Tab-separated table of C-alpha atoms in Angstrom:
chain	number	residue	atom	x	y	z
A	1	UNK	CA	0.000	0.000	0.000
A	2	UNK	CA	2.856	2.595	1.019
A	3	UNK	CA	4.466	1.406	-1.831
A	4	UNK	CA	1.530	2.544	-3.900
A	5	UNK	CA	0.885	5.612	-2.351
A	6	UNK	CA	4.576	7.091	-2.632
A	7	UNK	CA	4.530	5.754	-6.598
A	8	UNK	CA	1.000	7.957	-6.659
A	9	UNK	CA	3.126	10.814	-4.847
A	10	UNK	CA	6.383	10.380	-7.209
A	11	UNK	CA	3.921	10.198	-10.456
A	12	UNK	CA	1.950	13.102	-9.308
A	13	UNK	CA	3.519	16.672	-10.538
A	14	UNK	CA	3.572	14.783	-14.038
A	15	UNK	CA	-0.009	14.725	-14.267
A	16	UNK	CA	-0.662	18.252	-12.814
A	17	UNK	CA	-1.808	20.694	-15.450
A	18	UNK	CA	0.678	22.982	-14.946
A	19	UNK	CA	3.245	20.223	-16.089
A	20	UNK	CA	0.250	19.088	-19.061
A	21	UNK	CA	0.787	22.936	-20.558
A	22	UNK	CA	4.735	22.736	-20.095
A	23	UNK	CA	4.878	19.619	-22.290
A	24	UNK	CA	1.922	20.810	-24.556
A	25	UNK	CA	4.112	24.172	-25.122
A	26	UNK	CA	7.335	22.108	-25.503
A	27	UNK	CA	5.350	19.944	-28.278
A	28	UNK	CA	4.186	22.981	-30.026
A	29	UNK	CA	7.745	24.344	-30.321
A	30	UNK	CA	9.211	20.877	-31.781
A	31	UNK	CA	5.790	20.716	-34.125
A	32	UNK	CA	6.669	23.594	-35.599
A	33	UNK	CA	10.800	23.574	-35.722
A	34	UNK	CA	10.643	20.295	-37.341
A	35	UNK	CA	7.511	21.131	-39.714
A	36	UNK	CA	9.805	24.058	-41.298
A	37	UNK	CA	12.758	22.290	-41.823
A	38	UNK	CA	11.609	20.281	-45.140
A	39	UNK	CA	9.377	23.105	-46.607
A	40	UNK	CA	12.386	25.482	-46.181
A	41	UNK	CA	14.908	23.584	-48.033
A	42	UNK	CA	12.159	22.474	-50.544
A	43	UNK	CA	11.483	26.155	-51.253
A	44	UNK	CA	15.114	26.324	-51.504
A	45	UNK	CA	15.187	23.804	-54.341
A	46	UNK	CA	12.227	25.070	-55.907
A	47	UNK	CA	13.270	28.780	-56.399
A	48	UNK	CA	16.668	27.759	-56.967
A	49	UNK	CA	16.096	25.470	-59.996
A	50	UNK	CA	13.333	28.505	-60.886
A	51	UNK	CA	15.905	31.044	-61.334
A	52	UNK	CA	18.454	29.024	-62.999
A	53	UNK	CA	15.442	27.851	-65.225
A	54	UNK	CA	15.137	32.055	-65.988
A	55	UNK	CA	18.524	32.656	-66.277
A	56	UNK	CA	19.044	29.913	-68.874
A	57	UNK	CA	15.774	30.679	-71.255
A	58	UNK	CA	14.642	34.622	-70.051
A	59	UNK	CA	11.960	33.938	-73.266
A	60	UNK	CA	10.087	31.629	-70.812
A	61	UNK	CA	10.055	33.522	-67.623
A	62	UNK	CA	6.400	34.053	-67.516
A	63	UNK	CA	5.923	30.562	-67.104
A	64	UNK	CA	8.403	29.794	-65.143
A	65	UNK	CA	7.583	31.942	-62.692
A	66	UNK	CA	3.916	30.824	-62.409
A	67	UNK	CA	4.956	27.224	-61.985
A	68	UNK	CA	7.471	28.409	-59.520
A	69	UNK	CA	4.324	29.583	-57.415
A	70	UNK	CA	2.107	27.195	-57.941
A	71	UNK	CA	5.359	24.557	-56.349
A	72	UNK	CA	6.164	26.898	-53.487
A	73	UNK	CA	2.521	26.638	-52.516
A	74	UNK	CA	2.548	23.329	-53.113
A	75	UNK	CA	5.564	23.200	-50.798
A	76	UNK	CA	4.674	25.437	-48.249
A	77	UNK	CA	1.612	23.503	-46.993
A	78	UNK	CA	3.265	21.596	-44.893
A	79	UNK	CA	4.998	23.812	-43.219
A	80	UNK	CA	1.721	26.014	-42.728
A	81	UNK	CA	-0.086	22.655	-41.164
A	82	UNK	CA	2.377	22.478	-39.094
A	83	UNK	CA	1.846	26.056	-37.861
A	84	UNK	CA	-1.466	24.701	-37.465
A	85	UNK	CA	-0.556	22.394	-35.533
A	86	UNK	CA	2.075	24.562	-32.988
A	87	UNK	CA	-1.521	26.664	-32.838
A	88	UNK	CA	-3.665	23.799	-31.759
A	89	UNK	CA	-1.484	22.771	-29.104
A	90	UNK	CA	-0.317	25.999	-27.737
A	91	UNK	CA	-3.718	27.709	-27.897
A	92	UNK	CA	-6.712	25.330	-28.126
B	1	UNK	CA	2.478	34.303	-20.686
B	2	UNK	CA	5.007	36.660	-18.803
B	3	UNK	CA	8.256	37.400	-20.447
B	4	UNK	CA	10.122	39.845	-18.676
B	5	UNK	CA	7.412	41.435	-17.795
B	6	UNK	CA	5.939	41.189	-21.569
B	7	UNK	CA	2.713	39.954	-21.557
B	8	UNK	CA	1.547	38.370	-24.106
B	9	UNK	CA	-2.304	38.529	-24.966
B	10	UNK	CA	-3.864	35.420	-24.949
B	11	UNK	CA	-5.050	34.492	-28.478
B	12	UNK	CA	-8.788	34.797	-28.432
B	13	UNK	CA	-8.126	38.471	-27.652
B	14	UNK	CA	-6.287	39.216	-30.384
B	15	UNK	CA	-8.507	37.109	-33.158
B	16	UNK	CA	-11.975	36.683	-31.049
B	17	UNK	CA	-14.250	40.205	-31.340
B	18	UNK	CA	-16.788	40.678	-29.082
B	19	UNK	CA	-20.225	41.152	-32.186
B	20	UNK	CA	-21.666	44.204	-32.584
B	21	UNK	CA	-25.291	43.053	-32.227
B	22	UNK	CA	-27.002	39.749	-31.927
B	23	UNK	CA	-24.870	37.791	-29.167
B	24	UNK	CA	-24.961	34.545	-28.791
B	25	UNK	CA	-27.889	34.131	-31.793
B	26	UNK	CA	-26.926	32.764	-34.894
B	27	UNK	CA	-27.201	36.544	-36.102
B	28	UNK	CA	-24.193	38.178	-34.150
B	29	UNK	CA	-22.213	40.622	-36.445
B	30	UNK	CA	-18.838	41.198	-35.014
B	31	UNK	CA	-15.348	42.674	-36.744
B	32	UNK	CA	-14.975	39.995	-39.422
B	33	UNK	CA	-18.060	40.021	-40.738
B	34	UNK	CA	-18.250	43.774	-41.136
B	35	UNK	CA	-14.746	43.227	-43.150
B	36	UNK	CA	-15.908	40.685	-45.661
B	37	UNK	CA	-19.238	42.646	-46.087
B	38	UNK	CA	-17.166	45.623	-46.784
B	39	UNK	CA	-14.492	43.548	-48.840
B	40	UNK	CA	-17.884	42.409	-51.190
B	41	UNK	CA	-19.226	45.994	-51.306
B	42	UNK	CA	-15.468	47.117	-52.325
B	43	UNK	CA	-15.616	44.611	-55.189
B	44	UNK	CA	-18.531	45.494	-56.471
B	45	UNK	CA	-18.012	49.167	-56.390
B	46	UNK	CA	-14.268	48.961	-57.753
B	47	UNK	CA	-15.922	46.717	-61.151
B	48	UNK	CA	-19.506	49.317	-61.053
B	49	UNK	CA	-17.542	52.442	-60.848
B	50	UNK	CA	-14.990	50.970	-63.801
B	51	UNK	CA	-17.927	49.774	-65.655
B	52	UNK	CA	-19.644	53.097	-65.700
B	53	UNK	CA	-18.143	54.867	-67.901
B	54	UNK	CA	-16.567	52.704	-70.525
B	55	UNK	CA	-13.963	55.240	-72.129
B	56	UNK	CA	-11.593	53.659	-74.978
B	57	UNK	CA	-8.323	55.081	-73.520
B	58	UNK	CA	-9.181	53.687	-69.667
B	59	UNK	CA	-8.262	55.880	-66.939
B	60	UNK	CA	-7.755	55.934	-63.278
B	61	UNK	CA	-10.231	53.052	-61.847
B	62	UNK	CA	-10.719	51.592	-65.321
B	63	UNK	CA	-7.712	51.176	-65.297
B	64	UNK	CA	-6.897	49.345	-62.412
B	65	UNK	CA	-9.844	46.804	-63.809
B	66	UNK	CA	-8.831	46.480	-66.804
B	67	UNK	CA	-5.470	45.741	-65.812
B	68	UNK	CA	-6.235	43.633	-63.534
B	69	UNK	CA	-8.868	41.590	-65.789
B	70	UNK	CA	-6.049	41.076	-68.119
B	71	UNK	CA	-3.469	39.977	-65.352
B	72	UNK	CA	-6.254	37.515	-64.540
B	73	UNK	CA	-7.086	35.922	-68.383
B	74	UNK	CA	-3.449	36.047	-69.563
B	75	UNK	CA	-1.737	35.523	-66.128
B	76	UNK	CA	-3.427	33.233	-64.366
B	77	UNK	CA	-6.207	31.416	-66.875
B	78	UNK	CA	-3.991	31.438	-70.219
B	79	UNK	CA	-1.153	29.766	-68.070
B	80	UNK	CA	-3.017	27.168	-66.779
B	81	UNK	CA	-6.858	26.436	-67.864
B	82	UNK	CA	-6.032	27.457	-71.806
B	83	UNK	CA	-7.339	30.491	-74.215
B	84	UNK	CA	-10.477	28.374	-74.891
B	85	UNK	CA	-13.981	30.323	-75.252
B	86	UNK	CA	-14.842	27.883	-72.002
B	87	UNK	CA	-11.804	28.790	-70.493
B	88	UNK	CA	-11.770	32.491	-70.281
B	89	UNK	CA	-15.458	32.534	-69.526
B	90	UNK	CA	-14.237	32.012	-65.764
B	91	UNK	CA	-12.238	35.218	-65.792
B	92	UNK	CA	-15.420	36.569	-64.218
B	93	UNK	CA	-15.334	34.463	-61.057
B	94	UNK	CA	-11.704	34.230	-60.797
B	95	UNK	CA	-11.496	37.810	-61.002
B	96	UNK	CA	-13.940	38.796	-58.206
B	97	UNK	CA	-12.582	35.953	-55.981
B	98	UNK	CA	-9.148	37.599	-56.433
B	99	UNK	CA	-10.623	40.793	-55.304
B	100	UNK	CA	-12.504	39.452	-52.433
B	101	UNK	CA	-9.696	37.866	-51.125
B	102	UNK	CA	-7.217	41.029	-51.741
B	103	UNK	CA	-10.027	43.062	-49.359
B	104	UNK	CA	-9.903	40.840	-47.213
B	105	UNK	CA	-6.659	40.222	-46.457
B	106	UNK	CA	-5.405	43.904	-46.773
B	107	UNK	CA	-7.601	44.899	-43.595
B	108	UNK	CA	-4.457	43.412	-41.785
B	109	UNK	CA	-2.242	45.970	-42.578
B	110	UNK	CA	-4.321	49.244	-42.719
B	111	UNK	CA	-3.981	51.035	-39.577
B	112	UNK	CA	-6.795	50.909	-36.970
B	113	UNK	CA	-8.282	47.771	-38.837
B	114	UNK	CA	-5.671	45.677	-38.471
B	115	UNK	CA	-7.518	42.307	-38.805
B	116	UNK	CA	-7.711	40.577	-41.613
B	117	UNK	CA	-10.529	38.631	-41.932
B	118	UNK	CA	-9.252	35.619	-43.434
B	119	UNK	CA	-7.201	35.457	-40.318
B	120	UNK	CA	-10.567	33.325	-39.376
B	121	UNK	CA	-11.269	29.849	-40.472
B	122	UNK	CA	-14.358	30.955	-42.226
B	123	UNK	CA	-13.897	32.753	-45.332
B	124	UNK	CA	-11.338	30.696	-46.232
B	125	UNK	CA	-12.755	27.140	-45.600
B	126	UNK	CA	-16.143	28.797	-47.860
B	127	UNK	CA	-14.231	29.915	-50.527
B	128	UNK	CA	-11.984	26.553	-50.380
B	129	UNK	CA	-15.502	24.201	-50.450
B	130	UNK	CA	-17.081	26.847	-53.068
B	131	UNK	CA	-13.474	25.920	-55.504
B	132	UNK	CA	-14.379	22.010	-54.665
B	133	UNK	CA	-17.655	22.234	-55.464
B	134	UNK	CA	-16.968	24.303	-58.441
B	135	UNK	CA	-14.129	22.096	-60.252
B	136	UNK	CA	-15.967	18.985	-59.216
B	137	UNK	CA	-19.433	20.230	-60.641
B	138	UNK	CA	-17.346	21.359	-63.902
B	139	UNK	CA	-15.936	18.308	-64.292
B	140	UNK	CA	-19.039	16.295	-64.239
B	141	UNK	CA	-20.793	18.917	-66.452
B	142	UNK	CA	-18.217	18.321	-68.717
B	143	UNK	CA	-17.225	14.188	-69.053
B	144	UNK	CA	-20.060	13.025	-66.700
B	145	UNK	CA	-19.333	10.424	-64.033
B	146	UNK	CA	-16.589	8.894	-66.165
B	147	UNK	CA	-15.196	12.402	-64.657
B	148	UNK	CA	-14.244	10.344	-61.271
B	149	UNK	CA	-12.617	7.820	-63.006
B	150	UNK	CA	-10.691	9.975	-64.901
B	151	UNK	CA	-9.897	11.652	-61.556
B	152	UNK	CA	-8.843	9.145	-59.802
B	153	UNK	CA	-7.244	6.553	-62.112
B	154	UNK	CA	-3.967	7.381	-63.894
B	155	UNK	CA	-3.156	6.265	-67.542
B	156	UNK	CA	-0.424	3.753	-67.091
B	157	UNK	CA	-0.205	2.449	-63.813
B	158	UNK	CA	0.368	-1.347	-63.250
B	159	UNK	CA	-2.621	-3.451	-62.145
B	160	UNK	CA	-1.329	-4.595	-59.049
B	161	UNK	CA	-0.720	-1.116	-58.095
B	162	UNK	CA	-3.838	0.637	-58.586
B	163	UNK	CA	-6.065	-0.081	-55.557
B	164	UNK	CA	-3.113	1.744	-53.603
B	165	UNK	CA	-2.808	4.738	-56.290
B	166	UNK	CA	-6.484	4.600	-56.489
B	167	UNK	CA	-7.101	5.618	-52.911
B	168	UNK	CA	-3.834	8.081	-52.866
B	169	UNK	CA	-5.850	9.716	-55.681
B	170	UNK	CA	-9.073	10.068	-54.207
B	171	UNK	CA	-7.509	12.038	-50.309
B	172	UNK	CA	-5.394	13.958	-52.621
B	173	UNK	CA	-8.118	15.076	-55.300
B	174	UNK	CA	-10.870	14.412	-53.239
B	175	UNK	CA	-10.126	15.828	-49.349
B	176	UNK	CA	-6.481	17.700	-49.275
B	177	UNK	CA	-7.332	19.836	-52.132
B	178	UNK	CA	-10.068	22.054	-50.302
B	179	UNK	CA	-8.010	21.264	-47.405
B	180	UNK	CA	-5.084	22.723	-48.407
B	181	UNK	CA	-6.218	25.355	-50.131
B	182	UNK	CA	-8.385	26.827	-46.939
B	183	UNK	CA	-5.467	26.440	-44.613
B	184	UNK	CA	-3.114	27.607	-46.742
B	185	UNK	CA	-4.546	31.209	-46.589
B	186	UNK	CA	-5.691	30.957	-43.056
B	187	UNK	CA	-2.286	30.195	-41.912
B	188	UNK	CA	-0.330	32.241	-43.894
B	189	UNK	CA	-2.456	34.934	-42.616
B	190	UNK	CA	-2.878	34.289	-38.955
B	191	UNK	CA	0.861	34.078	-39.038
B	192	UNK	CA	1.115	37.474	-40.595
B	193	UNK	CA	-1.238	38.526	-38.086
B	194	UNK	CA	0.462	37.196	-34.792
B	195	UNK	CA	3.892	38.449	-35.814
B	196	UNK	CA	2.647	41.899	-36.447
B	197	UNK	CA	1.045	41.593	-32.737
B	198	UNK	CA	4.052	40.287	-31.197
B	199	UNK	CA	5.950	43.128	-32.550
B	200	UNK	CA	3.697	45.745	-31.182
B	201	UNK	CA	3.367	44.058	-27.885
B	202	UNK	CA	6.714	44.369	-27.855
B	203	UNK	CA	7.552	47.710	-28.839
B	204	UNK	CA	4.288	48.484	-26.238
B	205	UNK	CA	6.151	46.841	-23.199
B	206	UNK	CA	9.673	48.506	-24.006
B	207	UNK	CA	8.380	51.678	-24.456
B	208	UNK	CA	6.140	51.855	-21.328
B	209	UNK	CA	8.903	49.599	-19.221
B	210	UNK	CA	9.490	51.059	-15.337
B	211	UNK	CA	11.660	53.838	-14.126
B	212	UNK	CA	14.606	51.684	-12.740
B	213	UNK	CA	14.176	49.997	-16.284
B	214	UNK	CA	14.534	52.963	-18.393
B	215	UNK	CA	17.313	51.868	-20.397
B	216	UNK	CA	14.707	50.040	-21.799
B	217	UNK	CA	13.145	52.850	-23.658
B	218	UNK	CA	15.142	53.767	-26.456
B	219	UNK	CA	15.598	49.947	-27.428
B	220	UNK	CA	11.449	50.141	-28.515
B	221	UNK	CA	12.206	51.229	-31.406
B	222	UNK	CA	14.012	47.867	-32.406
B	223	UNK	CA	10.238	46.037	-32.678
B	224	UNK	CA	8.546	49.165	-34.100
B	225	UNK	CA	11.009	49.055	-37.374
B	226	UNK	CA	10.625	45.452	-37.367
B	227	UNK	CA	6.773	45.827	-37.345
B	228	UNK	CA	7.202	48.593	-40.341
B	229	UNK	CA	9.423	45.919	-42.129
B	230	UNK	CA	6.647	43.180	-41.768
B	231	UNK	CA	3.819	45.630	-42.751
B	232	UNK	CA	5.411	45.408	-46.209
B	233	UNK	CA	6.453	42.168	-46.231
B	234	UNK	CA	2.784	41.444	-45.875
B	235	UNK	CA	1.517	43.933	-48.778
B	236	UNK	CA	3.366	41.095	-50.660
B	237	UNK	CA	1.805	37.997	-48.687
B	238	UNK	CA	-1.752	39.779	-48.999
B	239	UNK	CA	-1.385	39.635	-52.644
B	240	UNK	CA	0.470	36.333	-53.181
B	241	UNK	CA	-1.930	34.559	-51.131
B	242	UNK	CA	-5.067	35.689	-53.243
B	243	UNK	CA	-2.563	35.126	-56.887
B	244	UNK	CA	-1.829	31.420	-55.396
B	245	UNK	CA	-5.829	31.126	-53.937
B	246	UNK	CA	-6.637	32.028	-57.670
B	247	UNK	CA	-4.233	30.397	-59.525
B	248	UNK	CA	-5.172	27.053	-57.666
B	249	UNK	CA	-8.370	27.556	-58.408
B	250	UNK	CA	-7.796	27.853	-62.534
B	251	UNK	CA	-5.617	24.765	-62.017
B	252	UNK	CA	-7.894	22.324	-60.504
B	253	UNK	CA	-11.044	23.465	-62.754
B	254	UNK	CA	-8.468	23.213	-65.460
B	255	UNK	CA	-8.025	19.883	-64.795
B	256	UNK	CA	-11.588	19.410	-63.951
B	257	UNK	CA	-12.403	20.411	-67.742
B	258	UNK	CA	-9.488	19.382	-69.934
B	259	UNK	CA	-8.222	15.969	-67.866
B	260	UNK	CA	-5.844	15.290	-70.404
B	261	UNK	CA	-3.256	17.051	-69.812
């Protein structure tokens, strides 16, 4: 019984809310760090190839350039979900 | 939360207004709604006032529309939908739904507005399900149910392969598309939003910090160039957001009408 009670005691502050909306805000930060990192280097590789598409064949610009859009938005969705996300959990 | 003594509103303060009238019916009015109301009255009077007078050498409002009627057929529905008569028959939705979405977003950066209204899930998750319903009801118009075949079967794939590519199809044509395309301009947006708040919170707390923290003072106007620098930054994100809303748009009723390509 003692046994029990001081495992109840020990396990305690870790189900506290205080502790719930430490971990929750700690989750949100990670949720959103890590959601960045692959839309930012995709953008990267998407504007990158974009310019040196422009640079190479100025004549087709115009399309380029939409394209180049229509991929970063592509792109950028995940990143924005996971700003969603950080939102959800830090917030809601 | 307390940072240094910077307090941070919570988040239903800076996105929840209290409504105007009608609390707690189904009726309340509050900030947002007055914004989109005024963003569809601002539409209509732009394209009424440019209509008016119909001059051959356009100036000053006519202008604007005409210019910006011919950024939408060649820019956005010549690059992807075609130069069909079908095709640029949608320049008149896609160019009011450009609109409405420019005066609605732009509220976040004029001065004592400074909310834009698609800061809120609701305009954008409407306009999202009015595109789905849109390029779905096109398509079917156009090939009839074989529409959701084409859809959702790719030429070419192996046999043993398509129940998996099947199903990919259907979430990604199906459910992500409206998805994506409402929380795309919600996010981008709210995030717009909160880092213009955080800088003037900011710049609020350094300016007004206590006596024995005076040195404080002159370092406010760190945030309050940083706020300046994203109030332009966002001039750009208000109008990218409405040419990639749009452009979206053309693409998936594009492919709606024309599925081969």
């Amino acid at each position: 019984m003692s046994i029990l009670a001081t495992a109840a005691e020990a396990v305690e502050p870790l189900t506290s809310p205080e502790f719930k909306n430490a971990m929750a805000a700690v989750g949100a930060g990670f949720a959103y760090g890590l959601a960045a990192i692959g839309p930012g280097v995709g953008i990267g590789i998407v504007v990158g190839n974009a310019v040196q598409a422009m640079a190479r064949q100025p004549e087709s610009a115009g399309l380029v350039r939409t394209t180049m859009f229509l991929g970063i938005a592509f792109t950028e969705a995940l990143a924005l979900i996971g700003f969603v996300v950080f939102i959800l959990l830090k917030f809601a | 939360m307390i940072l240094a003594s910077l307090v941070f509103p919570p988040i239903d303060e800076i996105l929840r207004w209290k409504p105007f009238f009608g609390e707690g019916t189904s009726y309340a009015f509050n900030k947002i709604g007055l914004i989109a109301l005024m963003a569809t009255v601002a539409t209509l009077a732009l394209f009424i006032a440019a209509g008016k007078k119909r001059a051959l050498v356009p100036t000053g409002v006519q202008n604007i529309a005409e210019a910006s009627v011919d950024f939408i057929r060649d820019g956005i529905i010549a690059q992807t939908m075609g130069s069909r008569k079908e095709d640029v028959a949608w320049t008149n939705y896609l160019t009011a739904l450009f609109f409405f979405i420019v005066f609605t977003n732009v509220t976040g950066i004029i001065p004592f507005i400074q909310m834009p209204a698609t800061a809120r899930m609701g305009i954008p998750a409407m306009l999202a399900i009015c595109s789905w319903v849109l390029f779905i009801a096109v398509g079917v118009k156009k090939n009839g149910l074989g529409y959701f075949k084409q859809a959702v079967v790719p030429p070419g794939v192996p046999k043993a392969l398509l129940p998996l590519v099947v199903l990919i199809e259907i979430v990604s044509t199906f459910l992500v598309r409206p998805f994506s395309l409402a929380v795309r301009l919600f996010a981008n947006m709210l995030a717009g939003h909160l880092l213009l708040v955080t800088f003037s919170v900011m710049g609020h707390a350094l300016f007004l910090a206590e006596t024995k923290q005076a040195f404080f003072i002159p370092l406010s106007i760190l945030p309050l160039i940083l706020f300046i620098a994203i109030t332009v930054f966002e001039v750009l994100v208000v109008f990218l957001q409405a040419y990639i809303f749009t452009i979206l748009t053309a693409v998936y009723l594009g492919g709606a009408m024309h599925p081969e390509h």
